[in-house]
PDB file of C-alpha atoms in Angstrom:
ATOM      1  CA  MET A   1     -38.719   9.809  -2.791  1.00 62.00           C
ATOM      2  CA  ALA A   2     -35.653  11.342  -1.128  1.00 68.00           C
ATOM      3  CA  LYS A   3     -33.120  12.961  -3.431  1.00 89.00           C
ATOM      4  CA  VAL A   4     -29.935  11.018  -4.192  1.00 95.00           C
ATOM      5  CA  THR A   5     -27.054  12.990  -2.689  1.00 96.00           C
ATOM      6  CA  LYS A   6     -23.615  13.448  -4.180  1.00 96.00           C
ATOM      7  CA  VAL A   7     -20.496  11.809  -2.786  1.00 96.00           C
ATOM      8  CA  ILE A   8     -18.539  14.018  -0.376  1.00 93.00           C
ATOM      9  CA  ASN A   9     -15.391  15.191  -2.146  1.00 86.00           C
ATOM     10  CA  ASN A  10     -12.980  14.278   0.660  1.00 89.00           C
ATOM     11  CA  VAL A  11     -13.899  10.617   0.374  1.00 91.00           C
ATOM     12  CA  ARG A  12     -10.876   8.330   0.544  1.00 90.00           C
ATOM     13  CA  VAL A  13      -9.860   6.288  -2.475  1.00 89.00           C
ATOM     14  CA  THR A  14     -10.537   3.089  -0.542  1.00 90.00           C
ATOM     15  CA  GLU A  15     -13.996   4.314   0.477  1.00 93.00           C
ATOM     16  CA  LEU A  16     -14.668   5.328  -3.113  1.00 94.00           C
ATOM     17  CA  ASP A  17     -13.553   1.898  -4.285  1.00 93.00           C
ATOM     18  CA  ALA A  18     -15.979   0.197  -1.907  1.00 95.00           C
ATOM     19  CA  LEU A  19     -18.800   2.509  -3.004  1.00 96.00           C
ATOM     20  CA  SER A  20     -18.239   1.948  -6.729  1.00 96.00           C
ATOM     21  CA  ASP A  21     -18.162  -1.808  -6.174  1.00 96.00           C
ATOM     22  CA  ALA A  22     -21.438  -1.617  -4.233  1.00 96.00           C
ATOM     23  CA  MET A  23     -23.049   0.471  -6.976  1.00 97.00           C
ATOM     24  CA  GLU A  24     -21.958  -2.064  -9.576  1.00 97.00           C
ATOM     25  CA  ARG A  25     -23.552  -4.857  -7.571  1.00 97.00           C
ATOM     26  CA  GLU A  26     -26.805  -2.909  -7.262  1.00 97.00           C
ATOM     27  CA  TYR A  27     -26.828  -2.284 -11.003  1.00 97.00           C
ATOM     28  CA  ALA A  28     -26.176  -5.951 -11.812  1.00 96.00           C
ATOM     29  CA  SER A  29     -28.992  -6.953  -9.480  1.00 96.00           C
ATOM     30  CA  ALA A  30     -31.387  -4.419 -11.025  1.00 96.00           C
ATOM     31  CA  CYS A  31     -30.500  -5.717 -14.515  1.00 96.00           C
ATOM     32  CA  ALA A  32     -31.063  -9.394 -13.653  1.00 93.00           C
ATOM     33  CA  GLY A  33     -32.786 -11.162 -16.508  1.00 89.00           C
ATOM     34  CA  GLY A  34     -32.063  -8.312 -18.908  1.00 91.00           C
ATOM     35  CA  GLU A  35     -35.733  -7.278 -19.249  1.00 92.00           C
ATOM     36  CA  THR A  36     -36.005  -4.726 -16.466  1.00 96.00           C
ATOM     37  CA  VAL A  37     -36.411  -1.007 -17.045  1.00 96.00           C
ATOM     38  CA  VAL A  38     -32.962  -0.422 -15.596  1.00 97.00           C
ATOM     39  CA  ALA A  39     -31.387  -3.029 -17.867  1.00 96.00           C
ATOM     40  CA  LYS A  40     -32.934  -1.422 -20.957  1.00 96.00           C
ATOM     41  CA  ASP A  41     -31.859   2.102 -19.986  1.00 96.00           C
ATOM     42  CA  ALA A  42     -29.140   3.064 -22.467  1.00 97.00           C
ATOM     43  CA  VAL A  43     -27.941   6.011 -20.381  1.00 97.00           C
ATOM     44  CA  LEU A  44     -27.398   3.890 -17.278  1.00 97.00           C
ATOM     45  CA  LYS A  45     -25.756   1.202 -19.364  1.00 96.00           C
ATOM     46  CA  GLY A  46     -23.165   3.679 -20.596  1.00 97.00           C
ATOM     47  CA  GLN A  47     -22.629   5.259 -17.203  1.00 97.00           C
ATOM     48  CA  PHE A  48     -22.156   1.954 -15.422  1.00 97.00           C
ATOM     49  CA  ALA A  49     -19.831   0.679 -18.121  1.00 97.00           C
ATOM     50  CA  GLN A  50     -17.639   3.694 -17.358  1.00 97.00           C
ATOM     51  CA  LEU A  51     -18.031   3.072 -13.642  1.00 97.00           C
ATOM     52  CA  ALA A  52     -16.958  -0.562 -14.002  1.00 96.00           C
ATOM     53  CA  ASP A  53     -13.850   0.473 -15.952  1.00 94.00           C
ATOM     54  CA  LEU A  54     -12.780   3.202 -13.533  1.00 93.00           C
ATOM     55  CA  SER A  55     -13.591   1.063 -10.507  1.00 93.00           C
ATOM     56  CA  ALA A  56     -11.481  -1.846 -11.771  1.00 90.00           C
ATOM     57  CA  ARG A  57      -8.556   0.450 -12.515  1.00 88.00           C
ATOM     58  CA  ASN A  58      -8.913   2.080  -9.096  1.00 88.00           C
ATOM     59  CA  THR A  59      -8.886  -1.307  -7.341  1.00 87.00           C
ATOM     60  CA  THR A  60      -5.716  -2.299  -9.201  1.00 82.00           C
ATOM     61  CA  ALA A  61      -4.038   1.017  -8.411  1.00 83.00           C
ATOM     62  CA  ILE A  62      -4.880   0.712  -4.707  1.00 84.00           C
ATOM     63  CA  LYS A  63      -3.328  -2.750  -4.598  1.00 79.00           C
ATOM     64  CA  GLN A  64      -0.214  -1.473  -6.351  1.00 76.00           C
ATOM     65  CA  ASP A  65       0.067   1.476  -3.987  1.00 74.00           C
ATOM     66  CA  ALA A  66      -0.222  -0.948  -1.059  1.00 74.00           C
ATOM     67  CA  VAL A  67       2.686  -2.985  -2.439  1.00 74.00           C
ATOM     68  CA  VAL A  68       4.862   0.133  -2.560  1.00 72.00           C
ATOM     69  CA  SER A  69       3.938   0.920   1.049  1.00 74.00           C
ATOM     70  CA  THR A  70       4.817  -2.628   2.100  1.00 83.00           C
ATOM     71  CA  LEU A  71       8.163  -2.332   0.312  1.00 84.00           C
ATOM     72  CA  ASP A  72       8.993   0.804   2.287  1.00 85.00           C
ATOM     73  CA  GLU A  73       8.133  -1.012   5.518  1.00 88.00           C
ATOM     74  CA  ALA A  74      10.347  -3.981   4.597  1.00 92.00           C
ATOM     75  CA  ASP A  75      13.223  -1.649   3.768  1.00 92.00           C
ATOM     76  CA  GLY A  76      12.693   0.179   7.049  1.00 93.00           C
ATOM     77  CA  LYS A  77      13.010  -3.067   8.999  1.00 95.00           C
ATOM     78  CA  ARG A  78      16.222  -3.918   7.156  1.00 96.00           C
ATOM     79  CA  ASP A  79      17.621  -0.444   7.849  1.00 96.00           C
ATOM     80  CA  ALA A  80      16.823  -0.718  11.555  1.00 96.00           C
ATOM     81  CA  VAL A  81      18.589  -4.060  11.934  1.00 97.00           C
ATOM     82  CA  THR A  82      21.587  -2.809   9.967  1.00 97.00           C
ATOM     83  CA  ARG A  83      21.925   0.239  12.211  1.00 96.00           C
ATOM     84  CA  ASP A  84      21.584  -1.903  15.343  1.00 97.00           C
ATOM     85  CA  LEU A  85      24.310  -4.210  14.071  1.00 97.00           C
ATOM     86  CA  PHE A  86      26.735  -1.333  13.516  1.00 97.00           C
ATOM     87  CA  THR A  87      25.891   0.196  16.902  1.00 97.00           C
ATOM     88  CA  LEU A  88      26.235  -2.991  18.944  1.00 97.00           C
ATOM     89  CA  ALA A  89      29.458  -4.147  17.296  1.00 97.00           C
ATOM     90  CA  GLY A  90      30.925  -0.665  17.609  1.00 96.00           C
ATOM     91  CA  GLY A  91      30.079  -0.557  21.292  1.00 97.00           C
ATOM     92  CA  TYR A  92      32.158  -3.639  21.971  1.00 97.00           C
ATOM     93  CA  THR A  93      35.300  -1.863  20.715  1.00 96.00           C
ATOM     94  CA  ALA A  94      35.289   0.001  24.049  1.00 96.00           C
ATOM     95  CA  SER A  95      35.225  -3.228  26.061  1.00 96.00           C
ATOM     96  CA  PRO A  96      37.843  -3.528  28.836  1.00 95.00           C
ATOM     97  CA  PHE A  97      38.249  -7.204  27.947  1.00 96.00           C
ATOM     98  CA  ALA A  98      41.004  -7.748  25.397  1.00 96.00           C
ATOM     99  CA  GLU A  99      39.369 -10.730  23.662  1.00 96.00           C
ATOM    100  CA  VAL A 100      36.064  -8.915  23.250  1.00 97.00           C
ATOM    101  CA  LYS A 101      37.721  -5.706  22.089  1.00 97.00           C
ATOM    102  CA  SER A 102      39.861  -7.521  19.539  1.00 97.00           C
ATOM    103  CA  ALA A 103      36.891  -9.459  18.175  1.00 97.00           C
ATOM    104  CA  ALA A 104      34.858  -6.267  17.934  1.00 97.00           C
ATOM    105  CA  GLN A 105      37.617  -4.503  16.030  1.00 97.00           C
ATOM    106  CA  ASP A 106      37.800  -7.343  13.516  1.00 96.00           C
ATOM    107  CA  VAL A 107      34.030  -7.377  13.000  1.00 97.00           C
ATOM    108  CA  CYS A 108      33.868  -3.590  12.743  1.00 97.00           C
ATOM    109  CA  ALA A 109      36.634  -3.679  10.129  1.00 97.00           C
ATOM    110  CA  VAL A 110      34.269  -5.747   7.993  1.00 97.00           C
ATOM    111  CA  LEU A 111      31.333  -3.451   8.691  1.00 97.00           C
ATOM    112  CA  GLU A 112      33.351  -0.344   7.879  1.00 96.00           C
ATOM    113  CA  LYS A 113      33.947  -1.660   4.357  1.00 95.00           C
ATOM    114  CA  TYR A 114      30.272  -0.945   3.765  1.00 96.00           C
ATOM    115  CA  GLY A 115      29.592   1.910   6.171  1.00 95.00           C
ATOM    116  CA  ARG A 116      26.424   3.009   7.904  1.00 93.00           C
ATOM    117  CA  GLY A 117      25.552   4.987   4.797  1.00 92.00           C
ATOM    118  CA  MET A 118      24.558   1.779   3.026  1.00 95.00           C
ATOM    119  CA  THR A 119      21.059   2.240   4.454  1.00 93.00           C
ATOM    120  CA  ALA A 120      20.697   5.428   2.396  1.00 88.00           C
ATOM    121  CA  LYS A 121      21.456   3.692  -0.900  1.00 90.00           C
ATOM    122  CA  ASN A 122      18.731   2.889  -3.402  1.00 89.00           C
ATOM    123  CA  TYR A 123      16.987  -0.448  -3.064  1.00 89.00           C
ATOM    124  CA  ALA A 124      19.115  -2.267  -5.626  1.00 90.00           C
ATOM    125  CA  ASP A 125      22.457  -1.017  -4.298  1.00 94.00           C
ATOM    126  CA  GLN A 126      21.523  -1.646  -0.674  1.00 95.00           C
ATOM    127  CA  THR A 127      20.373  -5.168  -1.486  1.00 95.00           C
ATOM    128  CA  ALA A 128      23.660  -5.941  -3.231  1.00 96.00           C
ATOM    129  CA  LEU A 129      25.705  -4.432  -0.400  1.00 97.00           C
ATOM    130  CA  THR A 130      23.729  -6.306   2.254  1.00 97.00           C
ATOM    131  CA  GLU A 131      24.228  -9.621   0.480  1.00 97.00           C
ATOM    132  CA  SER A 132      27.961  -8.946   0.253  1.00 97.00           C
ATOM    133  CA  LEU A 133      28.107  -7.898   3.914  1.00 97.00           C
ATOM    134  CA  LEU A 134      26.308 -11.047   5.039  1.00 97.00           C
ATOM    135  CA  GLU A 135      28.703 -13.147   2.995  1.00 97.00           C
ATOM    136  CA  ASP A 136      31.703 -11.457   4.633  1.00 97.00           C
ATOM    137  CA  LEU A 137      30.217 -11.843   8.104  1.00 97.00           C
ATOM    138  CA  GLY A 138      29.668 -15.519   7.406  1.00 96.00           C
ATOM    139  CA  ALA A 139      33.346 -16.154   6.661  1.00 96.00           C
ATOM    140  CA  GLU A 140      34.822 -18.661   9.096  1.00 95.00           C
ATOM    141  CA  LYS A 141      37.234 -16.278  10.836  1.00 95.00           C
ATOM    142  CA  VAL A 142      34.729 -13.448  11.170  1.00 96.00           C
ATOM    143  CA  ALA A 143      31.974 -15.802  12.309  1.00 96.00           C
ATOM    144  CA  ALA A 144      34.263 -17.034  15.083  1.00 96.00           C
ATOM    145  CA  GLN A 145      34.843 -13.464  16.243  1.00 96.00           C
ATOM    146  CA  ILE A 146      31.123 -12.718  16.148  1.00 97.00           C
ATOM    147  CA  LYS A 147      30.489 -15.543  18.605  1.00 96.00           C
ATOM    148  CA  VAL A 148      32.549 -13.648  21.163  1.00 96.00           C
ATOM    149  CA  LEU A 149      30.234 -10.647  20.944  1.00 97.00           C
ATOM    150  CA  SER A 150      26.944 -11.336  22.727  1.00 96.00           C
ATOM    151  CA  GLY A 151      23.935 -10.395  20.627  1.00 97.00           C
ATOM    152  CA  VAL A 152      25.814  -9.734  17.388  1.00 97.00           C
ATOM    153  CA  ALA A 153      25.152 -13.191  15.916  1.00 97.00           C
ATOM    154  CA  GLU A 154      21.452 -12.688  16.621  1.00 97.00           C
ATOM    155  CA  LEU A 155      21.486  -9.370  14.771  1.00 97.00           C
ATOM    156  CA  VAL A 156      23.271 -10.941  11.811  1.00 97.00           C
ATOM    157  CA  ALA A 157      20.548 -13.596  11.705  1.00 97.00           C
ATOM    158  CA  GLN A 158      17.896 -10.868  11.886  1.00 97.00           C
ATOM    159  CA  LEU A 159      19.578  -9.015   9.029  1.00 97.00           C
ATOM    160  CA  ARG A 160      19.476 -12.186   6.938  1.00 97.00           C
ATOM    161  CA  GLU A 161      15.776 -12.530   7.705  1.00 97.00           C
ATOM    162  CA  ALA A 162      15.091  -8.851   6.936  1.00 97.00           C
ATOM    163  CA  GLN A 163      17.022  -9.106   3.674  1.00 96.00           C
ATOM    164  CA  ASP A 164      15.062 -12.176   2.590  1.00 96.00           C
ATOM    165  CA  GLY A 165      11.811 -10.486   3.589  1.00 94.00           C
ATOM    166  CA  PHE A 166      12.666  -7.414   1.565  1.00 94.00           C
ATOM    167  CA  ALA A 167      13.572  -9.519  -1.482  1.00 92.00           C
ATOM    168  CA  LYS A 168      10.213 -11.272  -1.347  1.00 91.00           C
ATOM    169  CA  VAL A 169       8.279  -8.005  -1.146  1.00 88.00           C
ATOM    170  CA  HIS A 170      10.475  -6.459  -3.837  1.00 87.00           C
ATOM    171  CA  ASP A 171       9.544  -9.243  -6.248  1.00 85.00           C
ATOM    172  CA  GLY A 172       5.896  -8.280  -5.753  1.00 78.00           C
ATOM    173  CA  TYR A 173       6.779  -4.617  -6.213  1.00 75.00           C
ATOM    174  CA  ILE A 174       8.447  -5.308  -9.559  1.00 77.00           C
ATOM    175  CA  ARG A 175       5.385  -7.197 -10.774  1.00 72.00           C
ATOM    176  CA  ALA A 176       3.106  -4.370  -9.657  1.00 66.00           C
ATOM    177  CA  LYS A 177       5.341  -1.700 -11.155  1.00 67.00           C
ATOM    178  CA  ALA A 178       5.375  -3.470 -14.513  1.00 66.00           C
ATOM    179  CA  GLY A 179       1.621  -3.057 -14.826  1.00 58.00           C
ATOM    180  CA  LYS A 180       1.286   0.296 -13.098  1.00 57.00           C
ATOM    181  CA  GLY A 181       0.040   3.051 -15.339  1.00 59.00           C
ATOM    182  CA  GLU A 182      -1.862   5.288 -12.925  1.00 67.00           C
ATOM    183  CA  SER A 183      -2.278   5.956  -9.233  1.00 73.00           C
ATOM    184  CA  ALA A 184      -5.441   5.621  -7.188  1.00 78.00           C
ATOM    185  CA  SER A 185      -5.325   9.352  -6.421  1.00 78.00           C
ATOM    186  CA  SER A 186      -5.329  10.187 -10.148  1.00 83.00           C
ATOM    187  CA  LEU A 187      -8.487   8.087 -10.609  1.00 88.00           C
ATOM    188  CA  LYS A 188     -10.368   9.656  -7.714  1.00 90.00           C
ATOM    189  CA  LYS A 189     -11.433  12.812  -9.565  1.00 92.00           C
ATOM    190  CA  PRO A 190     -12.893  11.078 -12.651  1.00 94.00           C
ATOM    191  CA  LEU A 191     -14.679   8.526 -10.459  1.00 95.00           C
ATOM    192  CA  VAL A 192     -16.242  11.167  -8.227  1.00 95.00           C
ATOM    193  CA  SER A 193     -17.148  13.240 -11.273  1.00 96.00           C
ATOM    194  CA  LEU A 194     -18.851  10.307 -12.985  1.00 96.00           C
ATOM    195  CA  ILE A 195     -20.932   9.597  -9.893  1.00 97.00           C
ATOM    196  CA  ASN A 196     -21.696  13.183  -8.872  1.00 96.00           C
ATOM    197  CA  ASP A 197     -22.071  14.826 -12.282  1.00 96.00           C
ATOM    198  CA  GLY A 198     -23.457  11.880 -14.238  1.00 97.00           C
ATOM    199  CA  ILE A 199     -25.078   9.062 -12.316  1.00 97.00           C
ATOM    200  CA  VAL A 200     -26.564  10.988  -9.382  1.00 97.00           C
ATOM    201  CA  PRO A 201     -28.316  13.699 -11.481  1.00 97.00           C
ATOM    202  CA  TYR A 202     -29.727  11.076 -13.831  1.00 97.00           C
ATOM    203  CA  LEU A 203     -31.024   8.927 -10.986  1.00 97.00           C
ATOM    204  CA  ASN A 204     -32.783  11.952  -9.527  1.00 96.00           C
ATOM    205  CA  ILE A 205     -34.501  12.482 -12.891  1.00 96.00           C
ATOM    206  CA  VAL A 206     -35.746   8.890 -13.275  1.00 96.00           C
ATOM    207  CA  ALA A 207     -36.463   8.245  -9.585  1.00 94.00           C
ATOM    208  CA  ALA A 208     -40.206   8.823  -9.925  1.00 92.00           C
ATOM    209  CA  MET A 209     -40.555   6.751 -13.097  1.00 94.00           C
ATOM    210  CA  ASN A 210     -41.884   3.208 -13.057  1.00 95.00           C
ATOM    211  CA  GLY A 211     -39.299   0.497 -12.460  1.00 95.00           C
ATOM    212  CA  TYR A 212     -36.514   2.684 -11.081  1.00 96.00           C
ATOM    213  CA  ALA A 213     -37.475   3.233  -7.442  1.00 95.00           C
ATOM    214  CA  ASP A 214     -35.772   0.226  -5.846  1.00 95.00           C
ATOM    215  CA  PHE A 215     -32.547   0.700  -7.775  1.00 97.00           C
ATOM    216  CA  VAL A 216     -32.385   4.422  -7.066  1.00 96.00           C
ATOM    217  CA  ALA A 217     -33.061   3.818  -3.362  1.00 96.00           C
ATOM    218  CA  ALA A 218     -30.327   1.189  -3.196  1.00 96.00           C
ATOM    219  CA  VAL A 219     -27.733   3.463  -4.802  1.00 97.00           C
ATOM    220  CA  ALA A 220     -28.828   6.382  -2.629  1.00 96.00           C
ATOM    221  CA  GLY A 221     -28.408   4.198   0.447  1.00 96.00           C
ATOM    222  CA  ASN A 222     -24.872   3.205  -0.518  1.00 96.00           C
ATOM    223  CA  ILE A 223     -23.843   6.797  -1.157  1.00 97.00           C
ATOM    224  CA  LYS A 224     -25.371   7.911   2.166  1.00 96.00           C
ATOM    225  CA  LYS A 225     -23.517   5.138   3.991  1.00 96.00           C
ATOM    226  CA  THR A 226     -20.231   6.266   2.444  1.00 95.00           C
ATOM    227  CA  ASN A 227     -20.906   9.928   3.222  1.00 95.00           C
ATOM    228  CA  ASP A 228     -21.764   9.063   6.820  1.00 94.00           C
ATOM    229  CA  THR A 229     -18.434   7.263   7.134  1.00 92.00           C
ATOM    230  CA  VAL A 230     -16.568  10.275   5.734  1.00 91.00           C
ATOM    231  CA  SER A 231     -18.443  12.654   8.024  1.00 91.00           C
ATOM    232  CA  ARG A 232     -17.674  10.599  11.129  1.00 88.00           C
ATOM    233  CA  ARG A 233     -14.012  10.405  10.213  1.00 80.00           C
ATOM    234  CA  THR A 234     -13.859  14.148   9.543  1.00 75.00           C
ATOM    235  CA  ALA A 235     -15.544  14.863  12.870  1.00 76.00           C
ATOM    236  CA  THR A 236     -12.893  12.878  14.762  1.00 66.00           C
ATOM    237  CA  GLY A 237     -10.129  14.849  13.053  1.00 56.00           C
ATOM    238  CA  LYS A 238      -8.460  11.846  11.453  1.00 48.00           C
ATOM    239  CA  LYS A 239      -5.940  12.663   8.743  1.00 46.00           C
ATOM    240  CA  GLU A 240      -7.297  12.614   5.218  1.00 44.00           C
ATOM    241  CA  ASP A 241      -5.622  10.855   2.346  1.00 50.00           C
ATOM    242  CA  ALA A 242      -6.036  11.293  -1.398  1.00 46.00           C
TER     243      ALA A 242
END
């Protein structure tokens, strides 16, 4: 029987998560009925209990990290619309048409109360400032001036949409943050160590014993599949993550 290989160390946390889940499924299948050799193996029972714990925590951490990434994207969209709004309204102040120039000056007076620097504020402060800005821009007199400036009303509407989108994602971020105790990158080392220094060596010891062959082959196949994926990615020069 071929030797079970270790997991390549530059495996991604998402690849490691998929591998650990696959190994758990293989173990559950090999333990079906509770009377198999694998099911009665106390060493494997302990190792896979650890694997299940680390794998579950890793999955949760990955989801939480994804929420943070999504929050940054939502904030980036809001920042972009805010900057476009300041730029377009400011451009109209150079208009040769008196009505347009006057309207632009009035709208820019409102914008200048907040300043372009609002996009550099922390999430909470920027959210509060954006809500206040949208309220001011919605005032009857200012709204009338905005109508004179082609494209500005559309940007205000986009800012409202971006603000609402950010608020929705931020709610998810707060929920994730409340339960976040560790990152996926911090769990990578103990997961790889458990597989490479615990499970793999033990499987290579029991591989030739009665009742283990199918399980060992299944786990070996999953690890090889993961390593092949890592090797292909490395060969193409794609950027590694934690």
